[in-house]
mmCIF file of C-alpha atoms in Angstrom:
data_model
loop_
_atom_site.group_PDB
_atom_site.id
_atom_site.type_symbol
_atom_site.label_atom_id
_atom_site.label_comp_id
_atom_site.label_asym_id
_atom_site.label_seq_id
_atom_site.Cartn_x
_atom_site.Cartn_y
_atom_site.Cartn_z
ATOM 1 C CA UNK A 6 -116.866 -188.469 -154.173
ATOM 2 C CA UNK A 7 -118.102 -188.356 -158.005
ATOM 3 C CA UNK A 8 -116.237 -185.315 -158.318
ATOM 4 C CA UNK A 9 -112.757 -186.811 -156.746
ATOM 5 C CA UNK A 10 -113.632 -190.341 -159.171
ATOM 6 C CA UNK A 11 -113.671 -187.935 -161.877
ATOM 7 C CA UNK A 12 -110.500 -185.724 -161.272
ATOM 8 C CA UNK A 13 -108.604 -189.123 -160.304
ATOM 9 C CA UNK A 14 -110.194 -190.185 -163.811
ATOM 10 C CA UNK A 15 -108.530 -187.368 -165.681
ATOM 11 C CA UNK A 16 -105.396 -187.952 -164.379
ATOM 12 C CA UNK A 17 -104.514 -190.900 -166.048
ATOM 13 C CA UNK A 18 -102.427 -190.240 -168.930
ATOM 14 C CA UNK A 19 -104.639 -189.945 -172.133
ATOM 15 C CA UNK A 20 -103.719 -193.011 -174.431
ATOM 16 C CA UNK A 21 -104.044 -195.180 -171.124
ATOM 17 C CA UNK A 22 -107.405 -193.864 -170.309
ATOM 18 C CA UNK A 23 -108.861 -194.581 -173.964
ATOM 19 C CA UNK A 24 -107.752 -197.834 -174.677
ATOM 20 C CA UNK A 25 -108.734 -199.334 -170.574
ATOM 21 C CA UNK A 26 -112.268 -197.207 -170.863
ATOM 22 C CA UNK A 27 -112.668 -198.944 -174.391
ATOM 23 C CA UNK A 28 -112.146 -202.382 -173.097
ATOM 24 C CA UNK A 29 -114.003 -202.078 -170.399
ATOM 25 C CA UNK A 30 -117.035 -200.274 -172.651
ATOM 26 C CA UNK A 31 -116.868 -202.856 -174.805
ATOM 27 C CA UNK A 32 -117.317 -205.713 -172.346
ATOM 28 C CA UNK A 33 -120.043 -203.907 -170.216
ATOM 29 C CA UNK A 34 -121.980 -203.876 -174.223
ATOM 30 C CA UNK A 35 -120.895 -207.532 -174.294
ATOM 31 C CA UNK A 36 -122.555 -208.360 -170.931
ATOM 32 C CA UNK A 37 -125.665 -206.421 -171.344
ATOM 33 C CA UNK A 38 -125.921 -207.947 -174.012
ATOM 34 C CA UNK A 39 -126.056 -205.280 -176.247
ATOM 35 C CA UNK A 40 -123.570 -206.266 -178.814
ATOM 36 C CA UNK A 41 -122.249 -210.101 -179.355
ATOM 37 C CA UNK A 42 -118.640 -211.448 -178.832
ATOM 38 C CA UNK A 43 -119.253 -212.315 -182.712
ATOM 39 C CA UNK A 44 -119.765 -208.959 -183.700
ATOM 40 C CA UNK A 45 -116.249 -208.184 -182.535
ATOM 41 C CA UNK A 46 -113.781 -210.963 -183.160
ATOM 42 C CA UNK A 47 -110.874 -211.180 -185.496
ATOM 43 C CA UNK A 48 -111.965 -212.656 -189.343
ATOM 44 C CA UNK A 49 -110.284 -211.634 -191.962
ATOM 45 C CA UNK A 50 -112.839 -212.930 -194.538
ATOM 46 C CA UNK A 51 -115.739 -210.645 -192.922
ATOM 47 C CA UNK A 52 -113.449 -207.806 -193.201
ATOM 48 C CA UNK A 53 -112.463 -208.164 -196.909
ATOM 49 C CA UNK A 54 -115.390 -209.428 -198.274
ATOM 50 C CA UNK A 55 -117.931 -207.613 -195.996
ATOM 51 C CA UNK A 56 -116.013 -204.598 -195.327
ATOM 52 C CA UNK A 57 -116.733 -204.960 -191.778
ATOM 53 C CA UNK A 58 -113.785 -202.985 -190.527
ATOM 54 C CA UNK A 59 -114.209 -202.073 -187.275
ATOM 55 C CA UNK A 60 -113.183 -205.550 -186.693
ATOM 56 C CA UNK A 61 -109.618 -204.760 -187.376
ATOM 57 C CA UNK A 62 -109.812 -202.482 -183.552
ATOM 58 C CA UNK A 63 -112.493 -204.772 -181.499
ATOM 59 C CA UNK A 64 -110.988 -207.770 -181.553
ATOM 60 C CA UNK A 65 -108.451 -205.747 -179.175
ATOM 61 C CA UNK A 66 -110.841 -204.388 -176.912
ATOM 62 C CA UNK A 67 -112.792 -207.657 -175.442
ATOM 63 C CA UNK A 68 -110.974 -209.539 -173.262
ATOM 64 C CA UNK A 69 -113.834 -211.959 -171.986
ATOM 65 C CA UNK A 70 -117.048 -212.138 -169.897
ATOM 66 C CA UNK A 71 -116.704 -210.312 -166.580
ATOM 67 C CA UNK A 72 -114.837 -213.044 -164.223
ATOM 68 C CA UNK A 73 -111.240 -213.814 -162.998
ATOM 69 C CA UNK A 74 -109.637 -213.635 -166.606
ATOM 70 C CA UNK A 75 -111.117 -210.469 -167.156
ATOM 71 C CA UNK A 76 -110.094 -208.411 -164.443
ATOM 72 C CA UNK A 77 -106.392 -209.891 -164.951
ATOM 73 C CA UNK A 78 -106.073 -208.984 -168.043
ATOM 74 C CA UNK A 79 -107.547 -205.164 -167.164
ATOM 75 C CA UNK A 80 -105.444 -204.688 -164.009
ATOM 76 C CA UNK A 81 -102.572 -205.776 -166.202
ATOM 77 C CA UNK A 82 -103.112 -203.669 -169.129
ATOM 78 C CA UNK A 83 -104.023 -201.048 -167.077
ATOM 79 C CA UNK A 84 -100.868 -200.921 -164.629
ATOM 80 C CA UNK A 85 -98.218 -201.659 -167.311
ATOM 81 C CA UNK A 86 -99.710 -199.157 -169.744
ATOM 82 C CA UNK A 87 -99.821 -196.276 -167.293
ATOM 83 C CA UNK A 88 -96.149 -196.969 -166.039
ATOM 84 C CA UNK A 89 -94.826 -197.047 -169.573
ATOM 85 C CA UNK A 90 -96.572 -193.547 -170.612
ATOM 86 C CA UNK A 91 -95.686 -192.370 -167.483
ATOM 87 C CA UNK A 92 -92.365 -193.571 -167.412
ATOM 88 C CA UNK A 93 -90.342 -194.457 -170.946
ATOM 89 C CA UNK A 94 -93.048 -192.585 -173.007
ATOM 90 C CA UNK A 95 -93.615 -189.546 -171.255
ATOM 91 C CA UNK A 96 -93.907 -186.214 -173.369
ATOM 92 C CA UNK A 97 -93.658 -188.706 -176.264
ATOM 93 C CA UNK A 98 -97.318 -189.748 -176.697
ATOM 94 C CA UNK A 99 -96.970 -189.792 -180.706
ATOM 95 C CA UNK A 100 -94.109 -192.259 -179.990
ATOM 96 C CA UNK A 101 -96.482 -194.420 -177.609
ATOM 97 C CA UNK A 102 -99.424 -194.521 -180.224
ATOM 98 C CA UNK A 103 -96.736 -195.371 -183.093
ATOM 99 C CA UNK A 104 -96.310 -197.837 -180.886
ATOM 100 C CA UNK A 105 -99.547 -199.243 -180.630
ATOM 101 C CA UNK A 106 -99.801 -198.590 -184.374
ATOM 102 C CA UNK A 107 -96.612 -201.000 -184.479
ATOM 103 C CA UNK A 108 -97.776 -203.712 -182.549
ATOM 104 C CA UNK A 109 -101.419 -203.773 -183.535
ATOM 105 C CA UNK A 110 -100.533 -204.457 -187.549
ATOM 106 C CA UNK A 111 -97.752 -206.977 -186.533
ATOM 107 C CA UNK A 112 -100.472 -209.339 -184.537
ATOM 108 C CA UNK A 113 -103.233 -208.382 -187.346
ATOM 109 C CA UNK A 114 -100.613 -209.853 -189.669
ATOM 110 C CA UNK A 115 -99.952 -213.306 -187.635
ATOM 111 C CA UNK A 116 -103.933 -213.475 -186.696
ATOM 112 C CA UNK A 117 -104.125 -213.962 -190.117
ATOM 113 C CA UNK A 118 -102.244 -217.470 -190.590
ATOM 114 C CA UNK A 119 -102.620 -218.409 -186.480
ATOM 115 C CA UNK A 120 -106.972 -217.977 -186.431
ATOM 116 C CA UNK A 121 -106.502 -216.453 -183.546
ATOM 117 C CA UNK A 122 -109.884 -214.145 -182.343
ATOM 118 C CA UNK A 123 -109.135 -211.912 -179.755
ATOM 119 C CA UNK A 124 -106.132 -210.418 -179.823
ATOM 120 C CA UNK A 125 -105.876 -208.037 -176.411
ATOM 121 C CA UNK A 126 -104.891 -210.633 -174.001
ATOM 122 C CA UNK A 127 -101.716 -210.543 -176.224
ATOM 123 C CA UNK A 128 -101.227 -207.059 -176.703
ATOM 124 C CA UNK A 129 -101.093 -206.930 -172.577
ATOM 125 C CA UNK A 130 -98.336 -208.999 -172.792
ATOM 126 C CA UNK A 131 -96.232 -207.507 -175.327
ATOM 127 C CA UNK A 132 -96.810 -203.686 -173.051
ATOM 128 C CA UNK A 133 -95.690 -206.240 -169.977
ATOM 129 C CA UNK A 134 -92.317 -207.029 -172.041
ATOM 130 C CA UNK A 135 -91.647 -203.477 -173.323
ATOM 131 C CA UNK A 136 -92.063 -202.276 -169.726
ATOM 132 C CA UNK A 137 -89.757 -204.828 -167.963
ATOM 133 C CA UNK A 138 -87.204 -204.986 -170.517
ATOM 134 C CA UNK A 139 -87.009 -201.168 -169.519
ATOM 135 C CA UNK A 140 -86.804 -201.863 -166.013
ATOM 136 C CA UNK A 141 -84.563 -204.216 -165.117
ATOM 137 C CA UNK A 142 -83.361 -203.756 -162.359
ATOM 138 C CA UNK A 143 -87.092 -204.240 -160.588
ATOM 139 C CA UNK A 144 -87.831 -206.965 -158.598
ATOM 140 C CA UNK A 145 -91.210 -208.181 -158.968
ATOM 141 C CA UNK A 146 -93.420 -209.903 -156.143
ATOM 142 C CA UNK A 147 -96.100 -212.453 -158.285
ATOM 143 C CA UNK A 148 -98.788 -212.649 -155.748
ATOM 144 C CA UNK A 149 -96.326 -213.159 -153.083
ATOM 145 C CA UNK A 150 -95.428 -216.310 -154.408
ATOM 146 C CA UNK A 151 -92.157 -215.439 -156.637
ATOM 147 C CA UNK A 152 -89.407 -212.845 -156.916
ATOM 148 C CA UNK A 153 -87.523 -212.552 -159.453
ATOM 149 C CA UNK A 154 -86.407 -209.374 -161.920
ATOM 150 C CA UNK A 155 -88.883 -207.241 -163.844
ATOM 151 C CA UNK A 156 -86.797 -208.934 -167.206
ATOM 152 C CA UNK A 157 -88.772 -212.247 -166.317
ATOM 153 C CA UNK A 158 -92.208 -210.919 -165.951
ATOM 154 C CA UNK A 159 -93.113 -212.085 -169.302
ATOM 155 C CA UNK A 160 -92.485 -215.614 -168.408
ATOM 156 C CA UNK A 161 -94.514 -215.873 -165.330
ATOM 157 C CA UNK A 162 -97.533 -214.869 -167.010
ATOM 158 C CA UNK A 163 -97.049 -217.317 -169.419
ATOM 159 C CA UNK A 164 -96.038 -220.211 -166.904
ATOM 160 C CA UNK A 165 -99.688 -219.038 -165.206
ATOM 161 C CA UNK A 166 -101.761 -219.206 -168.946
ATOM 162 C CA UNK A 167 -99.919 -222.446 -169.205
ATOM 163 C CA UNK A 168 -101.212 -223.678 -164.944
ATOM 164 C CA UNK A 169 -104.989 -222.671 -165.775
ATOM 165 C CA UNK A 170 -104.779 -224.609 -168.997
ATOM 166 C CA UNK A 171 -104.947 -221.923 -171.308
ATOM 167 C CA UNK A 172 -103.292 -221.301 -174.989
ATOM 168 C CA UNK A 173 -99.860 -219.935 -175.104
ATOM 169 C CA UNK A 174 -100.264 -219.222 -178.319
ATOM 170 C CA UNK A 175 -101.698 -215.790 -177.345
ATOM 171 C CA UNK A 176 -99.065 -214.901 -174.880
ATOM 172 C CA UNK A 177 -95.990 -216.087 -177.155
ATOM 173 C CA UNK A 178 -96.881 -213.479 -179.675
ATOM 174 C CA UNK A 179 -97.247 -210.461 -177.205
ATOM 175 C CA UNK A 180 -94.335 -211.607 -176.332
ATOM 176 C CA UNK A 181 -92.376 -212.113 -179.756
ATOM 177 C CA UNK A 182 -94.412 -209.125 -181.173
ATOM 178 C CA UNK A 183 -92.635 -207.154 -177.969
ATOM 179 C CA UNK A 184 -89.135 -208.287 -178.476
ATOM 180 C CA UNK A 185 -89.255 -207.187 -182.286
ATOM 181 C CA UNK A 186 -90.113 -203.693 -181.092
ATOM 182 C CA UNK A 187 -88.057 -203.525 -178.216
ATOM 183 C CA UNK A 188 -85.202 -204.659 -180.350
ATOM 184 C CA UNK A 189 -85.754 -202.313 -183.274
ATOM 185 C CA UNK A 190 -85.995 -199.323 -180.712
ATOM 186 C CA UNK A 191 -83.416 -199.761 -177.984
ATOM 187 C CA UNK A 192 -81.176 -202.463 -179.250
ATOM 188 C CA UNK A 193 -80.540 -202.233 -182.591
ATOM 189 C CA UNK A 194 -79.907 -198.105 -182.819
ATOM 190 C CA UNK A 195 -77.140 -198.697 -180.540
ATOM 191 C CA UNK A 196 -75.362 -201.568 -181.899
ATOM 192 C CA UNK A 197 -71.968 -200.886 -184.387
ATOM 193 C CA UNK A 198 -73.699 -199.783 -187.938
ATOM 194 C CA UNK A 199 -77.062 -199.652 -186.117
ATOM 195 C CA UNK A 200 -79.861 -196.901 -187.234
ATOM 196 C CA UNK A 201 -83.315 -195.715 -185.900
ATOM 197 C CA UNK A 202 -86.069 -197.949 -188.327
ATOM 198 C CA UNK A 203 -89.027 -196.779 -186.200
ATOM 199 C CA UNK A 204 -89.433 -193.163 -187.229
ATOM 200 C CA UNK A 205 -92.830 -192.125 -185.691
ATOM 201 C CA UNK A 206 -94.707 -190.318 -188.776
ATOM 202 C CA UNK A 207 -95.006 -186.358 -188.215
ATOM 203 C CA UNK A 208 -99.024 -186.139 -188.806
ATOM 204 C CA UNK A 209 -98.990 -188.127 -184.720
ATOM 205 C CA UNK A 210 -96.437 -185.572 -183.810
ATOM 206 C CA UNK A 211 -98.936 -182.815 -184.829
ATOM 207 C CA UNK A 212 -101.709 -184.859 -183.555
ATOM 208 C CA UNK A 213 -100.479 -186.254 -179.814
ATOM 209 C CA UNK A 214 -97.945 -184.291 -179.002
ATOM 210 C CA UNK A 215 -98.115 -181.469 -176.044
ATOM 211 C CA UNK A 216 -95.907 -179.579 -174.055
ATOM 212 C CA UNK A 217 -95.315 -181.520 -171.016
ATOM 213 C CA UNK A 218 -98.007 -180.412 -167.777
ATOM 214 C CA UNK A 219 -96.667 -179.063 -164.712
ATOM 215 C CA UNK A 220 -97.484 -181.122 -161.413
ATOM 216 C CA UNK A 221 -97.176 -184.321 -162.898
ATOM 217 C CA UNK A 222 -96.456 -186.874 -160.354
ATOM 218 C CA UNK A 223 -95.415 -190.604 -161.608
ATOM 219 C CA UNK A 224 -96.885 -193.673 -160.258
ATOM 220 C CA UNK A 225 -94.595 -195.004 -156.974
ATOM 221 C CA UNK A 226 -92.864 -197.635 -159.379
ATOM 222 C CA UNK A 227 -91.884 -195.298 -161.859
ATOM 223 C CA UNK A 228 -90.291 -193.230 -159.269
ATOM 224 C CA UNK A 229 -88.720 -196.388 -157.818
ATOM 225 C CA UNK A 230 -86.854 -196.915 -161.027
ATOM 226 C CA UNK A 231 -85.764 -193.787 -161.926
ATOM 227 C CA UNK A 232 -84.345 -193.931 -158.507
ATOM 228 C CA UNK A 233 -82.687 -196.867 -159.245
ATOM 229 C CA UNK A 234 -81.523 -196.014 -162.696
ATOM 230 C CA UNK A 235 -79.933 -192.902 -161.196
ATOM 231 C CA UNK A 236 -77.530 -195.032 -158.686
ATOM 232 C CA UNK A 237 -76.379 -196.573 -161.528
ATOM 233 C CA UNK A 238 -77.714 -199.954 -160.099
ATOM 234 C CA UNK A 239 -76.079 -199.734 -156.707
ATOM 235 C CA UNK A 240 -77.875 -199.954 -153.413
ATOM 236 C CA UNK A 241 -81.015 -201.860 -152.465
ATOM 237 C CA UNK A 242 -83.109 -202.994 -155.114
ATOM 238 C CA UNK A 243 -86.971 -201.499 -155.181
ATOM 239 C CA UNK A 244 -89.431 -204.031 -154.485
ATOM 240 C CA UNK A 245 -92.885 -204.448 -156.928
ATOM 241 C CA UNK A 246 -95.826 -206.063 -156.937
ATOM 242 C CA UNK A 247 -96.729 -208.662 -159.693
ATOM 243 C CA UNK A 248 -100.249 -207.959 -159.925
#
């Protein structure tokens, strides 16, 4: 059984598997109480003046005490992060850490003037809007409580921070922080005039790039929409599951 746990383990694509074991590291140190949620969080005036720089990465990795909120947030980062890899990103890991790279300094940057302290919950949201603005035509089953199209994903999850009385703040910013990349990407490139402005820097192409394994075998959704994709949109639309 430890054996199968670990080849399952192994399977997961690599960036995926780093940043979920990190988060969950992180808050198992947090619980047993072996570092402090204060050693972690976002301040800009500890990292200047103190030089405490690791703080620049944490405040990405906790994501709360073990609970409800928690293992949201996980399942969430975990799922969407795997199907984009596996799906959009595949054989182009030095274009999914650019990425990250991408994302990460634009919410450093608003953290800055928002005093925001944790910024993961966020950087969830803005892999959620990446991944559904690539997959349209998915429909999406929220706990079987909604359908609607992958496209509006975004907006549930926000709706639900708003229904357990939580900031938006946080999920507005994955959110806008997503649409700027999203835009730059797959929009703009294509429009009249348009050009490439994300160039991923060659030292991650040395660094991250691999020639693709044989036997790889995509999560059912991914399969679902490349299915799709390939009918041009025609035919019976592939059902997912919101959670």
């Amino acid at each position: 059984m430890a054996q199968s746990f670990t080849q399952e383990y192994f399977q997961i694509p690599f960036v995926t598997r780093a940043y979920t074991t990190a988060c969950v590291l992180t808050t198992a140190a947090v619980q047993l109480e072996v570092i402090t949620p204060f050693q972690l969080y976002f301040n800009p005036d500890l990292i200047i003046r103190r030089y405490q720089i690791w703080r620049l990465i944490t405040n990405f990795l906790f994501f709360g005490s073990l609970g409800f909120s928690f293992l949201f947030n996980i399942i969430f980062l975990y799922r969407y992060c795997r199907m984009l890899e596996e799906g959009s990103f595949r054989g182009r890991t030095a274009d999914f850490v650019f990425m990250f790279l991408f994302g990460g300094v634009l919410m450093t940057l608003f953290g800055l003037f928002a005093n925001l302290f944790f910024l993961g919950q966020a950087f969830t949201i803005m892999l959620v809007y990446v991944w559904s603005r690539r997959n349209p035509y998915i429909r999406m089953n929220f706990f079987g409580l909604l359908n609607f199209q992958a496209p509006f994903l975004p907006w549930v999850l926000l709706a639900f921070s708003l229904l357990l009385g939580n900031s938006i703040v946080v999920d507005l910013l994955g959110i806008g922080v997503g649409h700027v990349y999203y835009f730059l990407e797959d929009v703009f490139p294509n429009q009249p005039g348009g050009r490439k402005l994300l160039i991923t820097p060659r030292l991650l192409r040395t660094v991250f790039d691999t020639p693709e394994e044989d036997g790889y075998a995509p999560l059912p959704e991914e399969q679902a929409a490349e299915g799709w994709q390939g009918r041009g949109g025609d035919g019976q639309e592939p059902d997912d599951q919101g959670q």
